[in-house]
Short mmCIF file of C-alpha atoms and ligand atoms in Angstrom, two decimals:
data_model
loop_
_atom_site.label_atom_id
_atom_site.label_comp_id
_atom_site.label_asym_id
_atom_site.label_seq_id
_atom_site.Cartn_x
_atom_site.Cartn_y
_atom_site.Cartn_z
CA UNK O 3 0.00 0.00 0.00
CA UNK O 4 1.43 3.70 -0.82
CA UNK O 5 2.06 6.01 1.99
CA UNK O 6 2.75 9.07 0.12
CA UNK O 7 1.72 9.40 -3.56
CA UNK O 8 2.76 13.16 -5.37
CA UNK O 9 1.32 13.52 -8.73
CA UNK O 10 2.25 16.50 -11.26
CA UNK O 11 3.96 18.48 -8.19
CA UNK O 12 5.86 21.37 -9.77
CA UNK O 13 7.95 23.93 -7.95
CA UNK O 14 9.74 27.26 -8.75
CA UNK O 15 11.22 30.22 -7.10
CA UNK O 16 11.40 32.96 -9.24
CA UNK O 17 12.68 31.73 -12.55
CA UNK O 18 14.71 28.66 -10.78
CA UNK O 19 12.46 25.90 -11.74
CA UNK O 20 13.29 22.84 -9.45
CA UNK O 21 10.46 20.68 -9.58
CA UNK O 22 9.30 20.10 -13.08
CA UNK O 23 5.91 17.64 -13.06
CA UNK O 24 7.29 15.10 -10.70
CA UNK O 25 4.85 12.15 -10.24
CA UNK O 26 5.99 8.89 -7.65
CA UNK O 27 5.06 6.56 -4.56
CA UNK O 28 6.23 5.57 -1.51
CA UNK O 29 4.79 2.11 -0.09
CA UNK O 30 4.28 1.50 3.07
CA UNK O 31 7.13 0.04 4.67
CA UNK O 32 10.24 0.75 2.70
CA UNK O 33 13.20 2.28 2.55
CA UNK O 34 12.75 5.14 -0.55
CA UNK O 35 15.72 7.16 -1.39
CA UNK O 36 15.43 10.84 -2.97
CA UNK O 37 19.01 11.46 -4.95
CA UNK O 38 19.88 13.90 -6.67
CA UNK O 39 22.58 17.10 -7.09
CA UNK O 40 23.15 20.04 -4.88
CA UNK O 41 20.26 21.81 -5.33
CA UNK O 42 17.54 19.46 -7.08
CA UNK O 43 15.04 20.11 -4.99
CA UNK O 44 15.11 17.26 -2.24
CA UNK O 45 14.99 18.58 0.74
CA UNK O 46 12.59 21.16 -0.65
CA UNK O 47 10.56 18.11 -1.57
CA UNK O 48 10.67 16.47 1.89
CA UNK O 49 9.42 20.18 3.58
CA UNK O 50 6.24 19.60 1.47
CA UNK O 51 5.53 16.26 1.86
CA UNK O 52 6.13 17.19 6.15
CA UNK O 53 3.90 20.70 5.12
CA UNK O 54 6.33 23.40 5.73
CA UNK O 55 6.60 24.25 2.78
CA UNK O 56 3.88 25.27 0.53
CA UNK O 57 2.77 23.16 -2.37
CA UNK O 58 2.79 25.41 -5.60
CA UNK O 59 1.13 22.83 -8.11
CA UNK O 60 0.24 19.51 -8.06
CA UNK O 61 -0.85 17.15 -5.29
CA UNK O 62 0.81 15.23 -2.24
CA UNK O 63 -1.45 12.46 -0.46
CA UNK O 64 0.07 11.32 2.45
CA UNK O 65 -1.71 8.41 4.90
CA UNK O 66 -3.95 8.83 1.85
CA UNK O 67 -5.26 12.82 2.44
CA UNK O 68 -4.88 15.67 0.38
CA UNK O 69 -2.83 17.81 2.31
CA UNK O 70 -2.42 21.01 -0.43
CA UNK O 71 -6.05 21.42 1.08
CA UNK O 72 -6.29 19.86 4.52
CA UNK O 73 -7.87 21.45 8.16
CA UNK O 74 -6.22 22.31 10.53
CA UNK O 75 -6.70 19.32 12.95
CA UNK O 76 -6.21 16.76 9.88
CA UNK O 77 -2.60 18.25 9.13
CA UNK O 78 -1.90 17.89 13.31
CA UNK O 79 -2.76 14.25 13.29
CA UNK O 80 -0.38 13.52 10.20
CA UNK O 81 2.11 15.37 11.43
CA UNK O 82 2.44 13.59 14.81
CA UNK O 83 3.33 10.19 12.58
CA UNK O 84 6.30 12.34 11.19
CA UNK O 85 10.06 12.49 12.68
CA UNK O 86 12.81 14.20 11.09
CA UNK O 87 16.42 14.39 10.85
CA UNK O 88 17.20 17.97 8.83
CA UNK O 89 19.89 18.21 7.15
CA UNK O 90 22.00 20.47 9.46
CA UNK O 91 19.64 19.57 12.22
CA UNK O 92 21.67 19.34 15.46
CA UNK O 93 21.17 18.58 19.11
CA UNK O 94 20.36 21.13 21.76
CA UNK O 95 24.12 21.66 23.10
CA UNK O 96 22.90 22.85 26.28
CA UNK O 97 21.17 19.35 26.91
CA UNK O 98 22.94 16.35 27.22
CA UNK O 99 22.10 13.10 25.69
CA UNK O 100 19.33 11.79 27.23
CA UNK O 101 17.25 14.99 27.80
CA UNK O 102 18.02 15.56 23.97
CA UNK O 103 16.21 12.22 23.10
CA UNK O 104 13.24 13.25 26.13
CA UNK O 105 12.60 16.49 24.10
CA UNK O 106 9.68 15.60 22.13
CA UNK O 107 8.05 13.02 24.95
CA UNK O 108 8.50 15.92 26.97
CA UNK O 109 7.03 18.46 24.96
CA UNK O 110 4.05 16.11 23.10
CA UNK O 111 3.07 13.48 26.07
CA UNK O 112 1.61 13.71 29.51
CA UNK O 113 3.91 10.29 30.47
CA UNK O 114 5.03 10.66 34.26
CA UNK O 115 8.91 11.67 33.68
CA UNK O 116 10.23 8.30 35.09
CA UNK O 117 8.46 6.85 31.97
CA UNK O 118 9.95 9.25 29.70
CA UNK O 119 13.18 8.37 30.91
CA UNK O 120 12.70 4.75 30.16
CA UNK O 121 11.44 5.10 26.67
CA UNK O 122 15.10 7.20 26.21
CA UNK O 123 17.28 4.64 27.83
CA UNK O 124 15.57 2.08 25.88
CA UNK O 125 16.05 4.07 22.52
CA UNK O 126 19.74 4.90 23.70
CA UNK O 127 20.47 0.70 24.06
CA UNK O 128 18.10 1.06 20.29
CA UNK O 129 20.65 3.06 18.90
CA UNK O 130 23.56 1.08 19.66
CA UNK O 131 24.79 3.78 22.87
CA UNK O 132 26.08 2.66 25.61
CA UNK O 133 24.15 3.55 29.15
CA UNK O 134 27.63 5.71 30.15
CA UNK O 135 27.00 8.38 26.91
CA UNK O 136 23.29 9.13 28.34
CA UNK O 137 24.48 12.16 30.96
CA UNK O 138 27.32 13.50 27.75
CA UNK O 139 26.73 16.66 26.26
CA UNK O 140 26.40 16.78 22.33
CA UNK O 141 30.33 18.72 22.39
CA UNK O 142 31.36 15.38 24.35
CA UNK O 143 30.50 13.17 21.44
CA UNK O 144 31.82 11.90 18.11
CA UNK O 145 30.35 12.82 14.98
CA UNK O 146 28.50 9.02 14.39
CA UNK O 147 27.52 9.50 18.08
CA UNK O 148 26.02 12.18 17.49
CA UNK O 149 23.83 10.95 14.61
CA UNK O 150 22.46 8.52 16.70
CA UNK O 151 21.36 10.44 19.42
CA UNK O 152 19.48 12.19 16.58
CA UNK O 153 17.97 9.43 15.23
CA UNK O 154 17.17 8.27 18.66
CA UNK O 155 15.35 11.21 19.25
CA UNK O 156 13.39 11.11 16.11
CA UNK O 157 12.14 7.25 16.77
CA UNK O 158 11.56 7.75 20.35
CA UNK O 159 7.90 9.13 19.49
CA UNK O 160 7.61 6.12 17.18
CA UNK O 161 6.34 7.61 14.15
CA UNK O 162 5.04 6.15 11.01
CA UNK O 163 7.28 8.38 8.47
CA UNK O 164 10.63 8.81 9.26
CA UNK O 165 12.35 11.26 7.21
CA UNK O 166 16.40 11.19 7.04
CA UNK O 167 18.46 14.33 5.44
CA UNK O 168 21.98 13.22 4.55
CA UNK O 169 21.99 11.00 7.36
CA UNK O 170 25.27 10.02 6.71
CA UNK O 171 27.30 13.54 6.06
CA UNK O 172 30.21 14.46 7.90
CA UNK O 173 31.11 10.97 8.52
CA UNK O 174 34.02 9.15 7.70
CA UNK O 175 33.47 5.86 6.31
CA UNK O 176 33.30 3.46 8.94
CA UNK O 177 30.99 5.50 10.49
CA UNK O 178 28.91 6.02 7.65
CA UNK O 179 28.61 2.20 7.22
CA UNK O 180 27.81 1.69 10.78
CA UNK O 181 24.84 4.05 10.41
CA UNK O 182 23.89 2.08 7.45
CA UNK O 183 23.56 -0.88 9.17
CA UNK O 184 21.81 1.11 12.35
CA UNK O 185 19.04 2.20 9.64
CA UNK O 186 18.18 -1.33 8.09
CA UNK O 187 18.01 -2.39 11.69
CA UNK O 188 15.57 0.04 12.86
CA UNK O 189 13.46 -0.44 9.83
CA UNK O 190 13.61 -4.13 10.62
CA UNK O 191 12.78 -4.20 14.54
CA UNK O 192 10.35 -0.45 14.41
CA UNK O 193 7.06 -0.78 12.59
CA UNK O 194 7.94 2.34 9.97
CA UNK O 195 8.90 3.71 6.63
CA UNK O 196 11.56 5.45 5.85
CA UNK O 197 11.98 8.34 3.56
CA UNK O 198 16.43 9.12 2.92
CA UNK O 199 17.78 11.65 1.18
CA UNK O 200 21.36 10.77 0.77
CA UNK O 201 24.61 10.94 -1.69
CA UNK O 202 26.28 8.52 -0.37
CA UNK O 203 26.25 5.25 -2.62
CA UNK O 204 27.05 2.46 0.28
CA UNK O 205 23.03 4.53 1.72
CA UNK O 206 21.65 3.51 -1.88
CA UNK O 207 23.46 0.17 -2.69
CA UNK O 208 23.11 -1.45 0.67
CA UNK O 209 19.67 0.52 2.33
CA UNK O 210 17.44 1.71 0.08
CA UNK O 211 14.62 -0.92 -1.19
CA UNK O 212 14.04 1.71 -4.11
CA UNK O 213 14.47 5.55 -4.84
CA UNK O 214 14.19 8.26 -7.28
CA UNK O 215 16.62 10.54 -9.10
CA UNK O 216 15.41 13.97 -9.41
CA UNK O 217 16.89 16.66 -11.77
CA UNK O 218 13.98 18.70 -12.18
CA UNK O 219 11.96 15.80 -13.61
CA UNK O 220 12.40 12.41 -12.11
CA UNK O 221 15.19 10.71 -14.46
CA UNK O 222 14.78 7.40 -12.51
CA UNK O 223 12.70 5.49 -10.13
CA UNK O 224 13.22 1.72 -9.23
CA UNK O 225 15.87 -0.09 -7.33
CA UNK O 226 19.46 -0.88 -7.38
CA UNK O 227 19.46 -3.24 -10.22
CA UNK O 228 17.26 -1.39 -12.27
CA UNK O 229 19.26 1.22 -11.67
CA UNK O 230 22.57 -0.48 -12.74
CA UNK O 231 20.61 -1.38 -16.20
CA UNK O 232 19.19 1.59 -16.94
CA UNK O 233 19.80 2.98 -19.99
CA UNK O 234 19.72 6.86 -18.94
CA UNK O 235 22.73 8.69 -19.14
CA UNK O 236 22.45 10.50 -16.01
CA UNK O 237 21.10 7.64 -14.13
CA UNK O 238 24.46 5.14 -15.06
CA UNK O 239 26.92 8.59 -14.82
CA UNK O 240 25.58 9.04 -11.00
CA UNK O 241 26.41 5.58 -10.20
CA UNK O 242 29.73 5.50 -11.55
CA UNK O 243 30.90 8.43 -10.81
CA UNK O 244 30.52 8.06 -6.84
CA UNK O 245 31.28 3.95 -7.34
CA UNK O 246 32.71 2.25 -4.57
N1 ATP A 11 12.39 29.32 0.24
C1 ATP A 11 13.09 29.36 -0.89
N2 ATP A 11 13.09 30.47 -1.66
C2 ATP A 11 13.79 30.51 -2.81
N3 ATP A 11 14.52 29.51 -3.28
C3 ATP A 11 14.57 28.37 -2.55
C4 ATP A 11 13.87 28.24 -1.32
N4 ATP A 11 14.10 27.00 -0.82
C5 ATP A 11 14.90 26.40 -1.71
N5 ATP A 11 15.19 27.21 -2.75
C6 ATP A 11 16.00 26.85 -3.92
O1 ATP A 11 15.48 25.64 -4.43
C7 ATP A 11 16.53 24.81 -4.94
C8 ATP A 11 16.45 23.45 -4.30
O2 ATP A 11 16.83 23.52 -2.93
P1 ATP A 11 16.95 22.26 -2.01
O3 ATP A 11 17.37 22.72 -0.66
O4 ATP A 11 15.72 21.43 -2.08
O5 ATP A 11 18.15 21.45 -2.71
P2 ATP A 11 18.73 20.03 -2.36
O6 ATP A 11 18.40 19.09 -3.48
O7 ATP A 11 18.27 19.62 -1.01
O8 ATP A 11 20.30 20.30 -2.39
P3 ATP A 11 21.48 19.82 -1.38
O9 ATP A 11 21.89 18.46 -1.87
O10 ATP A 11 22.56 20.83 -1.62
O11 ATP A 11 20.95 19.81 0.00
C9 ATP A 11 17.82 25.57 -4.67
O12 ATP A 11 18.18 26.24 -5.86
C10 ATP A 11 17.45 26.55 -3.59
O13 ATP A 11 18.22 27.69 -3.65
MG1 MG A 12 19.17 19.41 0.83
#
C-alpha cells in the first residue's frame, strides 16, 4: 500500500524551476531514497511532503489525504506520525544526551517523567549507545555518536514516516557504514517507513529498497538493479561516478 503518492507536483522560485511535473510513490514500509545534485530540490521536496513548505502545483497524499487542502486538525494528526532528521539539524548543546532524546516526549506526552526516561534509555540501548554516553553533552561526542542520538530522538515518538536528510554527512566511512547498518536495523525491529535523502552510494546500494533521481523531472525510479541497467545517461553517470 502507498504512503505518500505526489502527482504533477511542480515547484519554482522565481525563474529557478526545481520541480518540473514530478509524479511517484512511496509504499508502506520501505526504505525510498530521494538522490539527486546540490540543489535538485530534495529537501525542498521532503518540507512539502512534512507541510512546511507550501505546495505550488500539483498534489501530495500522504496516509492517503490531500494535504495542499487539509484542516487544521487533519494536518496535526499527520504530522504527529512524522520524525525528522534535517539536514544540518543538530542537538540542543545545552542538553545532554538523554534529555536531547526526552525532548519531544516531553514536549508532546503527559507520560510521568520516570516513563519518559525509560522510553530514552531504551532508545539509547536502540541506537547502539552505551548507558555511560546518556548524561554527555552533544560537544562530548563523536560525529557518528552524534547521529544517533538524533535518530534516537526522532524514533523515540515512534512515528510512522521517518524522514532522514543526509543521514550520513560528515562521517568518515566506517561510520557512515555503521549508520547504514543502524538504519536497516531500525526499519527491521520499528514498525515504519523510511523516507532518505542521501549521496552517499554504500546509503543507496546497501539501504534503500528503491528511490528516485530527481533533476527537475524524475530521471529514474526503481531499485538498485534497475538502476545499474538503466539505460539513462544520467542515471548510469551518478552511479559510476561516486562507485565504490
Ligand atoms: N524558500 C526558498 N526560496 C527561494 N529559493 C529556494 C527556497 N528554498 C529552496 N530554494 C532553492 O530551491 C533549490 C532546491 O533547494 P533544495 O534545498 O531542495 O536542494 P537540495 O536538493 O536539497 O540540495 P542539497 O543536496 O545541496 O541539500 C535551490 O536552488 C534553492 O536555492
Ligand atoms: Mg538538501
Amino acid at each position: 500500500m502507498e504512503i505518500i503518492k505526489v502527482d504533477n507536483l511542480s515547484t519554482q522560485f522565481g525563474d529557478n524551476v526545481v520541480h518540473d511535473n514530478i509524479s511517484f510513490k512511496v509504499n508502506e514500509k520501505e526504505i525510498f531514497g530521494i538522490i539527486g545534485g546540490s540543489g535538485a530540490g530534495k529537501s525542498v521536496l521532503v518540507k512539502q511532503i512534512v507541510m512546511l513548505n507550501r505546495i505550488q502545483k500539483g498534489s501530495i497524499k500522504v496516509l492517503g489525504k490531500e494535504i495542499s487542502n487539509i484542516s487544521l486538525d487533519e494536518s496535526q494528526m499527520i504530522k504527529q506520525q512524522f520524525a525528522y532528521l534535517f539536514q544540518f539539524g543538530a542537538l540542543y548543546s545545552f542538553l545532554n544526551v538523554i534529555e536531547n532524546i526526552s525532548v519531544m516526549l516531553n514536549e508532546y506526552t503527559d507520560l510521568p517523567k520516570d516513563l519518559i526516561e525509560k522510553i530514552a534509555y531504551t532508545n539509547l540501548e536502540i541506537v547502539g549507545l552505551p548507558k555511560s554516553s546518556a548524561l554527555l553533552y552533544p560537544s562530548e561526542l563523536s560525529g557518528g555518536m552524534k547521529k544517533r542520538v538524533a535518530l534516537a530522538r526522532a524514533i523515540a515518538m515512534q512515528p510512522k514516516i521517518l524522514f532522514l536528510d543526509e543521514p550520513t554527512s560528515g562521517l568518515d566511512p566506517s561510520s557512515t557504514e555503521k549508520i547504514n547498518e543502524l538504519i536497516r536495523y531500525l526499519k527491521d525491529i520499528l514498525d515504519m517507513t523510511i523516507i532518505i535523502i542521501t549521496h552517499d552510494l554504500g546509503t543507496i546500494k546497501r539501504v534503500l529498497d528503491r528511490f528516485i533521481i530527481l533533476k527537475k523531472e524524475i530521471i529514474f525510479d526503481g531499485n538498485i538493479e534497475e538502476a545499474f541497467k538503466s539505460n539513462n545517461e544520467f542515471t548510469k553517470e551518478f552511479l559510476r561516478r561516486k562507485g565504490d
